[in-house]
Tab-separated table of C-alpha atoms in Angstrom:
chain	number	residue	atom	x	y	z
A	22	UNK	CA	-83.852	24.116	-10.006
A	23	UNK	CA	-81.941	26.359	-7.966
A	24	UNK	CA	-82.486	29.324	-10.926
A	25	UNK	CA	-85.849	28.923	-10.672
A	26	UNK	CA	-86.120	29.120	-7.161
A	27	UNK	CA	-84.487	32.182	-6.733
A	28	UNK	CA	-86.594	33.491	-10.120
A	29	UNK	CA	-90.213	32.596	-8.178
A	30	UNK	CA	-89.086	34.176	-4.320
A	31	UNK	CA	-87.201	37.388	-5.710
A	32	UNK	CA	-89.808	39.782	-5.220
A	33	UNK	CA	-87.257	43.029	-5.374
A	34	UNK	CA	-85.907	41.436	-8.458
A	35	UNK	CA	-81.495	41.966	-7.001
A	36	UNK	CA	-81.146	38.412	-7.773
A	37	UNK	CA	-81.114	37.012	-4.565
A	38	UNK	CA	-83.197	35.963	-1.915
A	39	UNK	CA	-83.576	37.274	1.563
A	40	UNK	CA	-85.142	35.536	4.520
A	41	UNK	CA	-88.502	36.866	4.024
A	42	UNK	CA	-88.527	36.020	0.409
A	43	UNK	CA	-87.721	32.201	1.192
A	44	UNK	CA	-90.323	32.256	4.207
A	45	UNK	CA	-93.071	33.775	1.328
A	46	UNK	CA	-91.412	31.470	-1.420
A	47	UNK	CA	-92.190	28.535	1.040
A	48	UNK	CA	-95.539	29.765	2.248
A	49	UNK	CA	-96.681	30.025	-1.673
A	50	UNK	CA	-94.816	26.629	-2.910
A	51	UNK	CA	-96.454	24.560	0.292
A	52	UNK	CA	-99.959	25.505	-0.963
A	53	UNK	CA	-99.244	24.249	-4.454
A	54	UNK	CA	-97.702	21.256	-3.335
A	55	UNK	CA	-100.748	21.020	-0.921
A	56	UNK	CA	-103.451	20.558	-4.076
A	57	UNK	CA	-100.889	18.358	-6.047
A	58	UNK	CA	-101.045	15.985	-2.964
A	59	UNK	CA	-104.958	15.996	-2.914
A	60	UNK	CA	-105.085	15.503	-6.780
A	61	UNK	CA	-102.859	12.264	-6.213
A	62	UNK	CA	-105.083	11.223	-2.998
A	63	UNK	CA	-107.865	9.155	-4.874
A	64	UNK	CA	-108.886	7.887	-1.692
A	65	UNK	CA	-108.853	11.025	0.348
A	66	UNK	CA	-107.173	9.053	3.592
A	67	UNK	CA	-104.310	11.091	3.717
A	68	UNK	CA	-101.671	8.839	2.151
A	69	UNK	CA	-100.223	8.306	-1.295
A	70	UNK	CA	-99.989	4.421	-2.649
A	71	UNK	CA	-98.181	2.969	-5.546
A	72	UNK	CA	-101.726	2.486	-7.476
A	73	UNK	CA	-102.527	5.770	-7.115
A	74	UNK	CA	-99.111	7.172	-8.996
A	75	UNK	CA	-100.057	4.597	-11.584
A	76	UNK	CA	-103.588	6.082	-12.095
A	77	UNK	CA	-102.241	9.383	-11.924
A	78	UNK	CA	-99.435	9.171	-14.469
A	79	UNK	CA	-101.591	7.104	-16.621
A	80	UNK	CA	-104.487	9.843	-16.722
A	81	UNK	CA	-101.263	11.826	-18.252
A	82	UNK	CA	-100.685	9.399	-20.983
A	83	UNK	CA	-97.540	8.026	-19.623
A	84	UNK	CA	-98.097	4.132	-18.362
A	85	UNK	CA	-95.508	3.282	-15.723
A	86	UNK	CA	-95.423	-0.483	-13.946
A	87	UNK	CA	-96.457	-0.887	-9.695
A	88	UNK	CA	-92.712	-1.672	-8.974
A	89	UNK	CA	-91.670	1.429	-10.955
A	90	UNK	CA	-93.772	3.197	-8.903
A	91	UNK	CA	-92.631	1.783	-5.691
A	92	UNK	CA	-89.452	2.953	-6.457
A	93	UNK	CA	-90.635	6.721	-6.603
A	94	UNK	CA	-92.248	6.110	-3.398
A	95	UNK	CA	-88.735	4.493	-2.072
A	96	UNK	CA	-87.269	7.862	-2.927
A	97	UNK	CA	-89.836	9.451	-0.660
A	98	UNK	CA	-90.803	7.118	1.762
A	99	UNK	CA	-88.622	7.988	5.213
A	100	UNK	CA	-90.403	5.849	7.544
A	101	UNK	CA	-90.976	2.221	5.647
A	102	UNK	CA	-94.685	2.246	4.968
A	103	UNK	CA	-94.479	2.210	0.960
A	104	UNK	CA	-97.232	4.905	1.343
A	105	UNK	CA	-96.923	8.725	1.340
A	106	UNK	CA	-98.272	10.939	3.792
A	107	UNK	CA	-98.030	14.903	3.596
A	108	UNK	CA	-94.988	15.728	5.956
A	109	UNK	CA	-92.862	13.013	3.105
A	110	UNK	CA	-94.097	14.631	0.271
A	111	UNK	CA	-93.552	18.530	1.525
A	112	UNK	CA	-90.310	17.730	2.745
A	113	UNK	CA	-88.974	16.064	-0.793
A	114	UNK	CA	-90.724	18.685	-2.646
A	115	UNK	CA	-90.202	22.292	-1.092
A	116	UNK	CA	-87.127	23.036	-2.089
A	117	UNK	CA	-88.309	21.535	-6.013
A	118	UNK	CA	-89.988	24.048	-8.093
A	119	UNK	CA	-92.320	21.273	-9.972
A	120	UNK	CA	-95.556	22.970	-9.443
A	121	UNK	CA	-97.907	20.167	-10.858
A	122	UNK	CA	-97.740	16.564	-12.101
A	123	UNK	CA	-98.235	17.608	-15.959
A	124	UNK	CA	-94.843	19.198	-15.458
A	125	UNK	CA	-93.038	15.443	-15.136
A	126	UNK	CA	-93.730	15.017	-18.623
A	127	UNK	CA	-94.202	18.297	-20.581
A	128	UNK	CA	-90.604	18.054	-21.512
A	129	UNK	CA	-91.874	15.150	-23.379
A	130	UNK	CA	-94.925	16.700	-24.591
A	131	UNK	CA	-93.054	19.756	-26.240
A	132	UNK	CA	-90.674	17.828	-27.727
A	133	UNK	CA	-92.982	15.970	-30.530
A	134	UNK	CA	-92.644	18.675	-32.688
A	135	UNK	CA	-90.032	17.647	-34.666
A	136	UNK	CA	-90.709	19.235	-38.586
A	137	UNK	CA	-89.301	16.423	-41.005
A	138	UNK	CA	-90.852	18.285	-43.623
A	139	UNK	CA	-94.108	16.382	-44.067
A	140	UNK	CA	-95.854	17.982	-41.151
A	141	UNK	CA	-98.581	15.479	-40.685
A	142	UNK	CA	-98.000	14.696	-36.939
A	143	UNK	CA	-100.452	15.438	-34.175
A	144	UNK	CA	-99.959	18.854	-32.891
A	145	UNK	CA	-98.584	19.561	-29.633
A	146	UNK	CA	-100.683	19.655	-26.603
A	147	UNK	CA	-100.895	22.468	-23.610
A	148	UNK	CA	-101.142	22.705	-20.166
A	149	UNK	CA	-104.231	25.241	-19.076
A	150	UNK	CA	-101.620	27.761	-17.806
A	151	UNK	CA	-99.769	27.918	-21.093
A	152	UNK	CA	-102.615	28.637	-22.900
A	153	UNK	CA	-104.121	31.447	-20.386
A	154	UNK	CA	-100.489	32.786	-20.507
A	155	UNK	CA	-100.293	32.909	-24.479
A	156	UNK	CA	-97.192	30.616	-23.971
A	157	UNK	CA	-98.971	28.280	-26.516
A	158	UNK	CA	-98.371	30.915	-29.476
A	159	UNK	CA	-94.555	31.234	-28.787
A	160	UNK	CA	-94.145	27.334	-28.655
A	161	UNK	CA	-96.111	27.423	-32.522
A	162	UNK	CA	-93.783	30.719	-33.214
A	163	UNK	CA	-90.452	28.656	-32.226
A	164	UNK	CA	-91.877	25.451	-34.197
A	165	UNK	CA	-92.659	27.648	-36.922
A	166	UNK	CA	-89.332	28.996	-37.342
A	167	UNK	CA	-87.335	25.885	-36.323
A	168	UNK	CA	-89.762	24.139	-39.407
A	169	UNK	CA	-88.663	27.153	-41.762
A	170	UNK	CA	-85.064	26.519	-40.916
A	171	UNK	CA	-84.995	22.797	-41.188
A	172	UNK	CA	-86.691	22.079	-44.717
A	173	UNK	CA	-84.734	25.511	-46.050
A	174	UNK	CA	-81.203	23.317	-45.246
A	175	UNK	CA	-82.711	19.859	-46.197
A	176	UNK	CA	-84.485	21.464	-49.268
A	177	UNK	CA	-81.795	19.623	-51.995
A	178	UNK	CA	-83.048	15.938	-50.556
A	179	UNK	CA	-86.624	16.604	-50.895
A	180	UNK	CA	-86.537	18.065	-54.184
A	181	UNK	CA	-84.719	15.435	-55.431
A	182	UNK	CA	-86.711	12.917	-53.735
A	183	UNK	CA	-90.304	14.730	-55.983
A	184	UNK	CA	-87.976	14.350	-59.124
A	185	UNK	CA	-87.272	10.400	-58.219
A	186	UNK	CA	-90.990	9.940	-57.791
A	187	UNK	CA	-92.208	11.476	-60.910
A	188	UNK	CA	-89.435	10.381	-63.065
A	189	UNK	CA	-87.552	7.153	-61.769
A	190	UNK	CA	-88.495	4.164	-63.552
A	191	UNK	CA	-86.782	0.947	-64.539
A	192	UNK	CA	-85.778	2.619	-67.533
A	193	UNK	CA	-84.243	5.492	-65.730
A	194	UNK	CA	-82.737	4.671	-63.051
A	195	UNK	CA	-81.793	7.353	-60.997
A	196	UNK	CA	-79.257	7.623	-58.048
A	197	UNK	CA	-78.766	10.694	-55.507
A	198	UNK	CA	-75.525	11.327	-57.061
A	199	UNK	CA	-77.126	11.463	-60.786
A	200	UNK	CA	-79.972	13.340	-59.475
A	201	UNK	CA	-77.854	16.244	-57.817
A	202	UNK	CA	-75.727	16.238	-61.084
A	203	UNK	CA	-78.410	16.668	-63.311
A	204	UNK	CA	-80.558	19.851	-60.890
A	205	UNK	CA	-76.909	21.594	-61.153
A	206	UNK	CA	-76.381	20.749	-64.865
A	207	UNK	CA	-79.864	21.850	-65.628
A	208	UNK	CA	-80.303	25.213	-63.784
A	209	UNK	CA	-77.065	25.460	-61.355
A	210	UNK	CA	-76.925	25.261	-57.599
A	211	UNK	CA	-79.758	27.407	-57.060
A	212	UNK	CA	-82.046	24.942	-58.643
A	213	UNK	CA	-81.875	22.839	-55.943
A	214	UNK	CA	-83.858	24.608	-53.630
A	215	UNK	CA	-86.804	24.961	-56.638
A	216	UNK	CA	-90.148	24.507	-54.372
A	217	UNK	CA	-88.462	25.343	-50.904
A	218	UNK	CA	-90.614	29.146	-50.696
A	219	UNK	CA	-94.102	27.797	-50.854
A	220	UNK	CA	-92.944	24.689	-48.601
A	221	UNK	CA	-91.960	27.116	-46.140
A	222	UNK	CA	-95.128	29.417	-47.106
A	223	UNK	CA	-97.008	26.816	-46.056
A	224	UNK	CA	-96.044	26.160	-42.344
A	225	UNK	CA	-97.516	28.917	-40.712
A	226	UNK	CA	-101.612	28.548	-42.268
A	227	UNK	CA	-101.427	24.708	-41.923
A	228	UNK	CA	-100.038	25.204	-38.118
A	229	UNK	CA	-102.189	27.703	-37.003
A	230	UNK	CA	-105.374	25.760	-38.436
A	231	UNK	CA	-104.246	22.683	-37.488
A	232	UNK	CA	-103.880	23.431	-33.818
A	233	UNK	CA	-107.246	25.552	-33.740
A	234	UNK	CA	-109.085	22.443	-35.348
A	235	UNK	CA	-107.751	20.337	-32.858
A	236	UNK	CA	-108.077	22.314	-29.617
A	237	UNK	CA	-112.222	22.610	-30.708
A	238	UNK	CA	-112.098	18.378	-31.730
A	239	UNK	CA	-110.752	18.173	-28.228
A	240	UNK	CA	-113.895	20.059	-26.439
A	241	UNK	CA	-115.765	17.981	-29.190
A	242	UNK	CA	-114.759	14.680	-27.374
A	243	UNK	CA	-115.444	16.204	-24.168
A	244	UNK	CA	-112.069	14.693	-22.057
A	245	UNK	CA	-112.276	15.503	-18.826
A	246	UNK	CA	-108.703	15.334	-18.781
A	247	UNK	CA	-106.212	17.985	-18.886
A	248	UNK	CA	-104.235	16.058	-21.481
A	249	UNK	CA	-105.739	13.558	-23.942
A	250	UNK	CA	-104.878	9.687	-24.333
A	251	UNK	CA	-103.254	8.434	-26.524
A	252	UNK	CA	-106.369	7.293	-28.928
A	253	UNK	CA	-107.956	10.223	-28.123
A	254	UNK	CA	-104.721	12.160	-29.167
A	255	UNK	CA	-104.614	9.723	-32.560
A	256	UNK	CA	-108.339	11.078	-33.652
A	257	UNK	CA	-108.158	14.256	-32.749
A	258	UNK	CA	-104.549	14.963	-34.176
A	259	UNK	CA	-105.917	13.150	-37.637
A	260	UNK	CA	-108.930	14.961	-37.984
A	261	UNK	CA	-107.270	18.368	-37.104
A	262	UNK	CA	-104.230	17.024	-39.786
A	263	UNK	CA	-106.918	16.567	-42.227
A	264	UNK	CA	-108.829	20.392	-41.876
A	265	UNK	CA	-105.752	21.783	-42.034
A	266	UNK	CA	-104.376	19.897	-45.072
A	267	UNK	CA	-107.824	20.272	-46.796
A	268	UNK	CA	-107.166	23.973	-46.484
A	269	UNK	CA	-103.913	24.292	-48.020
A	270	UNK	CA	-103.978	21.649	-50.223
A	271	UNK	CA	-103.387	24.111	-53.469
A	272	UNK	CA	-99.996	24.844	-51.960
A	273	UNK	CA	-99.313	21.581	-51.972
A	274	UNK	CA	-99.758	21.093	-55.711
A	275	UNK	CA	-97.822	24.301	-56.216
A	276	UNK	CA	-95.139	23.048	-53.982
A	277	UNK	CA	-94.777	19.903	-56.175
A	278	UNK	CA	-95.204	21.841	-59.656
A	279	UNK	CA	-92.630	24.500	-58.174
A	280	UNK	CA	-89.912	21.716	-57.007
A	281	UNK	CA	-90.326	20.120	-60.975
A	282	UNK	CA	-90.176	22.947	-62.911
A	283	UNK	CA	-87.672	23.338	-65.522
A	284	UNK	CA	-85.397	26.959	-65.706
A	285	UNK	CA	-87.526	29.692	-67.246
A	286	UNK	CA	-90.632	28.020	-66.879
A	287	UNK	CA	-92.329	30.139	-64.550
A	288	UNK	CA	-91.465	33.459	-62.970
A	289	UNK	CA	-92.775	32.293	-59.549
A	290	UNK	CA	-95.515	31.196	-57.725
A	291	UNK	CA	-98.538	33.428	-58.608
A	292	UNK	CA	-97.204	32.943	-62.314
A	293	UNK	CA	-96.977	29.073	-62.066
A	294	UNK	CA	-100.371	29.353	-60.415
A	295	UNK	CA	-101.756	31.768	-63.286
A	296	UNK	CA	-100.736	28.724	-65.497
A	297	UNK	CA	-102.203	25.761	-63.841
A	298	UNK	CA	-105.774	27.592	-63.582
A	299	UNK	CA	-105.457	29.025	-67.059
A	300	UNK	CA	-104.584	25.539	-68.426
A	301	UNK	CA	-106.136	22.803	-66.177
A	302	UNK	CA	-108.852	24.776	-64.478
A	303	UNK	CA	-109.482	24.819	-60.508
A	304	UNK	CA	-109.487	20.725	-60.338
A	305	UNK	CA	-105.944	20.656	-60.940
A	306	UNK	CA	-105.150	22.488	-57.571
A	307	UNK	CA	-106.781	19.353	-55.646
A	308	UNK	CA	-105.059	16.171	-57.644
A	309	UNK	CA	-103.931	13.641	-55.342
A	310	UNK	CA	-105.790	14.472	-52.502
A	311	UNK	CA	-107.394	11.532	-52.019
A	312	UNK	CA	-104.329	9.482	-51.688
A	313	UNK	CA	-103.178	12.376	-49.196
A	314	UNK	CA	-105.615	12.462	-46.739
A	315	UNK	CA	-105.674	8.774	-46.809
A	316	UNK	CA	-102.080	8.821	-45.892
A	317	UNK	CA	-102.523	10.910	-42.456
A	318	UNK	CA	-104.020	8.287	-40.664
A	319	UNK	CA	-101.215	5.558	-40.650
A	320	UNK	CA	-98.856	8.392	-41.088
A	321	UNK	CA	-99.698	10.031	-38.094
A	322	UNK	CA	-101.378	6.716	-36.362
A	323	UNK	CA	-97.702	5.170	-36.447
A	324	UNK	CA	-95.480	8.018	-35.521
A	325	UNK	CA	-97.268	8.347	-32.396
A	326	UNK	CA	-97.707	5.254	-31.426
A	327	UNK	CA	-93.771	4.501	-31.580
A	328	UNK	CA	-92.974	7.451	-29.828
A	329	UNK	CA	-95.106	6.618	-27.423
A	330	UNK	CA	-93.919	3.450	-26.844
A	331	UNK	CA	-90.129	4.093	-26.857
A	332	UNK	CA	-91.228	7.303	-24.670
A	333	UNK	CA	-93.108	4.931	-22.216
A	334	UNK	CA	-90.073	2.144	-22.258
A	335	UNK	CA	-87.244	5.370	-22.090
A	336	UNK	CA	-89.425	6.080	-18.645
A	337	UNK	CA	-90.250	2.452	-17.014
A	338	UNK	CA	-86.645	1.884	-17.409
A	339	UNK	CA	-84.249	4.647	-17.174
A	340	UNK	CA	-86.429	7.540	-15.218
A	341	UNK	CA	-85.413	6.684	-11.746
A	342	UNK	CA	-84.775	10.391	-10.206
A	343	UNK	CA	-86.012	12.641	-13.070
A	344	UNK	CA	-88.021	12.269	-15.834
A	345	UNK	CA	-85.959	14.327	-18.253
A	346	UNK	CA	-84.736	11.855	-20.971
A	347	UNK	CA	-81.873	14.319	-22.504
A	348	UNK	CA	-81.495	15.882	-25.616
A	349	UNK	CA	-80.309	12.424	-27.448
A	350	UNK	CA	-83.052	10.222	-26.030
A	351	UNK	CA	-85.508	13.052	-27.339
A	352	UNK	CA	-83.845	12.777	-31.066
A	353	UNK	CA	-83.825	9.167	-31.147
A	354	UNK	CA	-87.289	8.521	-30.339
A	355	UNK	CA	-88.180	11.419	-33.040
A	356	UNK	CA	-86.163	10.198	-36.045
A	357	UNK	CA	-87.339	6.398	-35.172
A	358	UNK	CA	-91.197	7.170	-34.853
A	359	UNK	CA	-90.993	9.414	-37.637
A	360	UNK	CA	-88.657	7.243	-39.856
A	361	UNK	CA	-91.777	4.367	-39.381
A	362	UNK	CA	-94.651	6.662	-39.922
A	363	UNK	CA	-93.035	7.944	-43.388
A	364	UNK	CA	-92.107	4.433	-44.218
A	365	UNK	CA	-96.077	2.967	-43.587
A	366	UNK	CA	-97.639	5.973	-45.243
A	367	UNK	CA	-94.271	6.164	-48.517
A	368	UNK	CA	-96.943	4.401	-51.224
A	369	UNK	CA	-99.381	7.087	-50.348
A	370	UNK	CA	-97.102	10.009	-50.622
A	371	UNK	CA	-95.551	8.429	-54.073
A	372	UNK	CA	-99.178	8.491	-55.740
A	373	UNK	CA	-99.890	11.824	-54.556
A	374	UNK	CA	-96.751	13.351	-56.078
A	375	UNK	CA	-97.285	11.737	-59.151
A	376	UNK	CA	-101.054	12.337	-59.398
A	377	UNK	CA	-100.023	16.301	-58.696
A	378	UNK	CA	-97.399	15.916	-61.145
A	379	UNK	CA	-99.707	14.410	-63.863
A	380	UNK	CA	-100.204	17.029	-66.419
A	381	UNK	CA	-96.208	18.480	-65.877
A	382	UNK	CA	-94.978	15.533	-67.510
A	383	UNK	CA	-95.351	15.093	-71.407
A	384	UNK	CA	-97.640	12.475	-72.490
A	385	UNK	CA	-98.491	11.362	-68.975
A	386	UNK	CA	-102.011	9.987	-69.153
A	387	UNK	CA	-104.995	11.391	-66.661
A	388	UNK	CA	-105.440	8.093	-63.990
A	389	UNK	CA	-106.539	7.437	-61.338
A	390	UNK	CA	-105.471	6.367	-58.009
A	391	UNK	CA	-106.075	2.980	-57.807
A	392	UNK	CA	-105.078	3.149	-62.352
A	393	UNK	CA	-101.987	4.466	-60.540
A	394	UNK	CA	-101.366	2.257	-58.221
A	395	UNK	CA	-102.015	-0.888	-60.454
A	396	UNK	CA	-99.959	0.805	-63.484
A	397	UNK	CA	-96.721	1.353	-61.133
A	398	UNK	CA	-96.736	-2.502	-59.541
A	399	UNK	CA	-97.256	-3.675	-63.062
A	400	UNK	CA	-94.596	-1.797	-64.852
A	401	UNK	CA	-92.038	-1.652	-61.939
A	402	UNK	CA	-93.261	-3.928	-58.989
A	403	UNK	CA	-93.553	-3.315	-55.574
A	404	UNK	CA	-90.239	-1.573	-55.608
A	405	UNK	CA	-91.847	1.220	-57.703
A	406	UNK	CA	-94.041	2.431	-54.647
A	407	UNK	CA	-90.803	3.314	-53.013
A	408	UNK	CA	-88.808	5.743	-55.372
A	409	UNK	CA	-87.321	8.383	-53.744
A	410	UNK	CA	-86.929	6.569	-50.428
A	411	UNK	CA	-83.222	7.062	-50.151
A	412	UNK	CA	-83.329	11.107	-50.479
A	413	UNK	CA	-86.263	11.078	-48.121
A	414	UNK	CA	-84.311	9.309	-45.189
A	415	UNK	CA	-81.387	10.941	-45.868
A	416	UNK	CA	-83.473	13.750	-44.679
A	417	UNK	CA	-84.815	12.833	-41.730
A	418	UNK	CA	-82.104	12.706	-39.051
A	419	UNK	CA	-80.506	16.333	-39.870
A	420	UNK	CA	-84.029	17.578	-40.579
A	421	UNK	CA	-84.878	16.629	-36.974
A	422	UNK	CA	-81.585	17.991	-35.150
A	423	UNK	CA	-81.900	21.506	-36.872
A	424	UNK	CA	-85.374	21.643	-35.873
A	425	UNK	CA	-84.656	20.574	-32.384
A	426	UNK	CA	-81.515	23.019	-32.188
A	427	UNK	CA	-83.374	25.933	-33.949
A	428	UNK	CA	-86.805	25.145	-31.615
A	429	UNK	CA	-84.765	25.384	-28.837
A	430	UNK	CA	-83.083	28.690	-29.555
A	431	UNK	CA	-85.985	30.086	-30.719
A	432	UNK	CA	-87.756	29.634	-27.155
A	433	UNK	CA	-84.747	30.907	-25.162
A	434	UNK	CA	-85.004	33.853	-27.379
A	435	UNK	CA	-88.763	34.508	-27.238
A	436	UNK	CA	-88.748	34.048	-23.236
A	437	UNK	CA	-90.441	30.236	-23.236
């Protein structure tokens, strides 16, 4: 607080401030602080209740109870009256460099964009100054290249976790340790990253449409909010998920065809491509997709919700003096709501693969989805649906720090 203080008065840039610095820092901070206060003022008489916080915070997506916001008015309230008038809040305030209320929970906001490799989640939202700044773009940048990092070091689980839904059965029954011994037996150690380039390929197209789809869905619903609900958030995050994945669904097939591939079978990615046109025509390129875009909604539907919740429950209880929940609090509610969200949506993701997959495997017959579906619960039960599960979990939790540690980095170095 004190950094940025000194950052927003220093005017002759020496790194310190003089006394007509702090007067003009003061001067410029009081006004902002001025139209914070009338923002929170529903009533326009001059004072600040607990309702009011409540309304306020809850326009913002974050749902706090009356006595947790009585006790943010305790913190501010010097004479008694459980209300705030302007001298309270200006005097807690000028020396705090929070310029508006969307600031309290930004940390928050910024920090849903964990990459666990699957990258259905609704994009990240931003504040009207960030995107009149071009801060927006460096966020996507820094997720970009925290994404890139993550799935390149967890890129052995989620290769084997493709080969475990193609070719587990109850017939072959393979384990993590089986799996890893057969990718090295089969084409050495740098098999096991077969797949990783187009899954990294991928994240900057599907980013950058996904978060241009959304920002127009969101002046489609017309909020008059500066940041959307949570339902509103849930639609406009699944239809934006769905564009975007519509859009680069042929990398998807190629990412799966790449990740199964045996040594020598292709010389890369245009060649592998060459051969699925040549062979299977331009339908091939969109098998599975059904199943795919059907698994965005509870997918996305549940990861948000969760992190919502545990976000909203983190605040009620713990976020007495500052609303910064700490770099573990921020991983835990990531890995949970994105460990449930991969868990609803697993069946989903299973047929897809497999449906990509079909014509890669000898003697596989053309089905369908539903053929699919009925054909795997017949031959292997309900179990069947979740092949690959263990790999895919495995996953998650490092996937998520390295992203978090990488994103972080990443903004320090591009000035966010």
């Amino acid at each position: 607080s004190e950094q940025k203080i000194v950052k927003a008065g220093d005017k002759d840039l020496d790194g310190q401030l003089d006394f007509e610095e702090f007067v003009h820092y003061l001067q410029d901070h009081e006004k902002k602080l001025r139209l914070v206060f009338k923002s929170l003022d529903k009533k326009n008489d001059g004072r600040i209740d607990a309702q009011e916080i409540v309304q306020s915070l809850r326009d913002l997506g974050v749902k706090i109870s009356e006595q947790q916001a009585e006790k943010i008015l305790k913190s501010m309230d010097k004479n008694g009256t459980m209300t705030i008038d302007w001298n309270e809040w200006r005097d807690y305030h000028l020396l705090h460099p929070v310029e508006n209320i969307p600031e309290i929970i930004l940390y928050w906001k910024h920090s849903t964009i964990f990459d666990v490799g699957e990258n259905l989640t609704v994009p990240d939202e931003f504040t009207v100054e960030e995107r009149q700044t071009g801060m927006w773009w460096r966020h996507l940048v820094a997720g970009g290249g925290a994404g890139a990092v993550s799935r390149t070091c967890t890129a052995p689980l989620d290769r084997l976790k493709v080969l475990m839904q193609v070719h587990a059965s109850r017939s072959n029954n393979m384990c993590i340790v089986g799996g890893f011994t057969q990718m090295i037996r089969e084409g050495g150690p740098r098999s096991l990253w077969r797949g990783n380039g187009i899954n990294v390929l991928k994240i900057a197209p599907e980013s950058a449409i996904k978060f241009m789809a959304y920002e127009q869905i969101k002046r489609f619903i017309g909020t008059d909010q500066e940041m959307l609900r949570i339902h509103e958030r849930l639609l406009a995050g699944s239809l934006a998920g769905a564009i975007a994945q519509s859009s680069i669904y042929p990398m998807e097939v190629l990412k799966t065809r790449m990740a199964l591939r045996k040594t020598g079978q292709y010389s890369g990615m245009l060649d592998c491509a060459k051969n699925i046109l040549s062979k299977e025509g331009m339908a091939a390129f969109y098998k599975g997709y059904i199943p795919n875009m059907l698994g965005i909604i509870p997918y996305a539907g549940i990861d948000l919700a969760v992190y919502e919740t545990l976000k909203n429950a983190w605040l009620q209880r713990y976020a007495v003096n500052s609303a910064d929940p700490g770099v573990f609090v921020l991983l835990a509610c990531g890995t949970i709501s994105s460990t449930c969200g991969q868990l609803a949506s697993y069946p989903l993701a299973l047929v897809r693969t497999r449906m990509q997959a079909q014509a890669s495997v000898e003697g596989a017959p053309e089905v369908t989805m539903r053929g699919l579906f009925k054909h795997i619960l017949k031959t292997e039960g309900a179990i069947g649906l979740y092949r690959g599960l263990a790999p895919n979990f495995m996953k998650v939790i490092p996937a998520v720090s390295i992203s978090y540690v990488v994103y972080e980095n990443l903004k320090m170095t591009l000035g966010v």
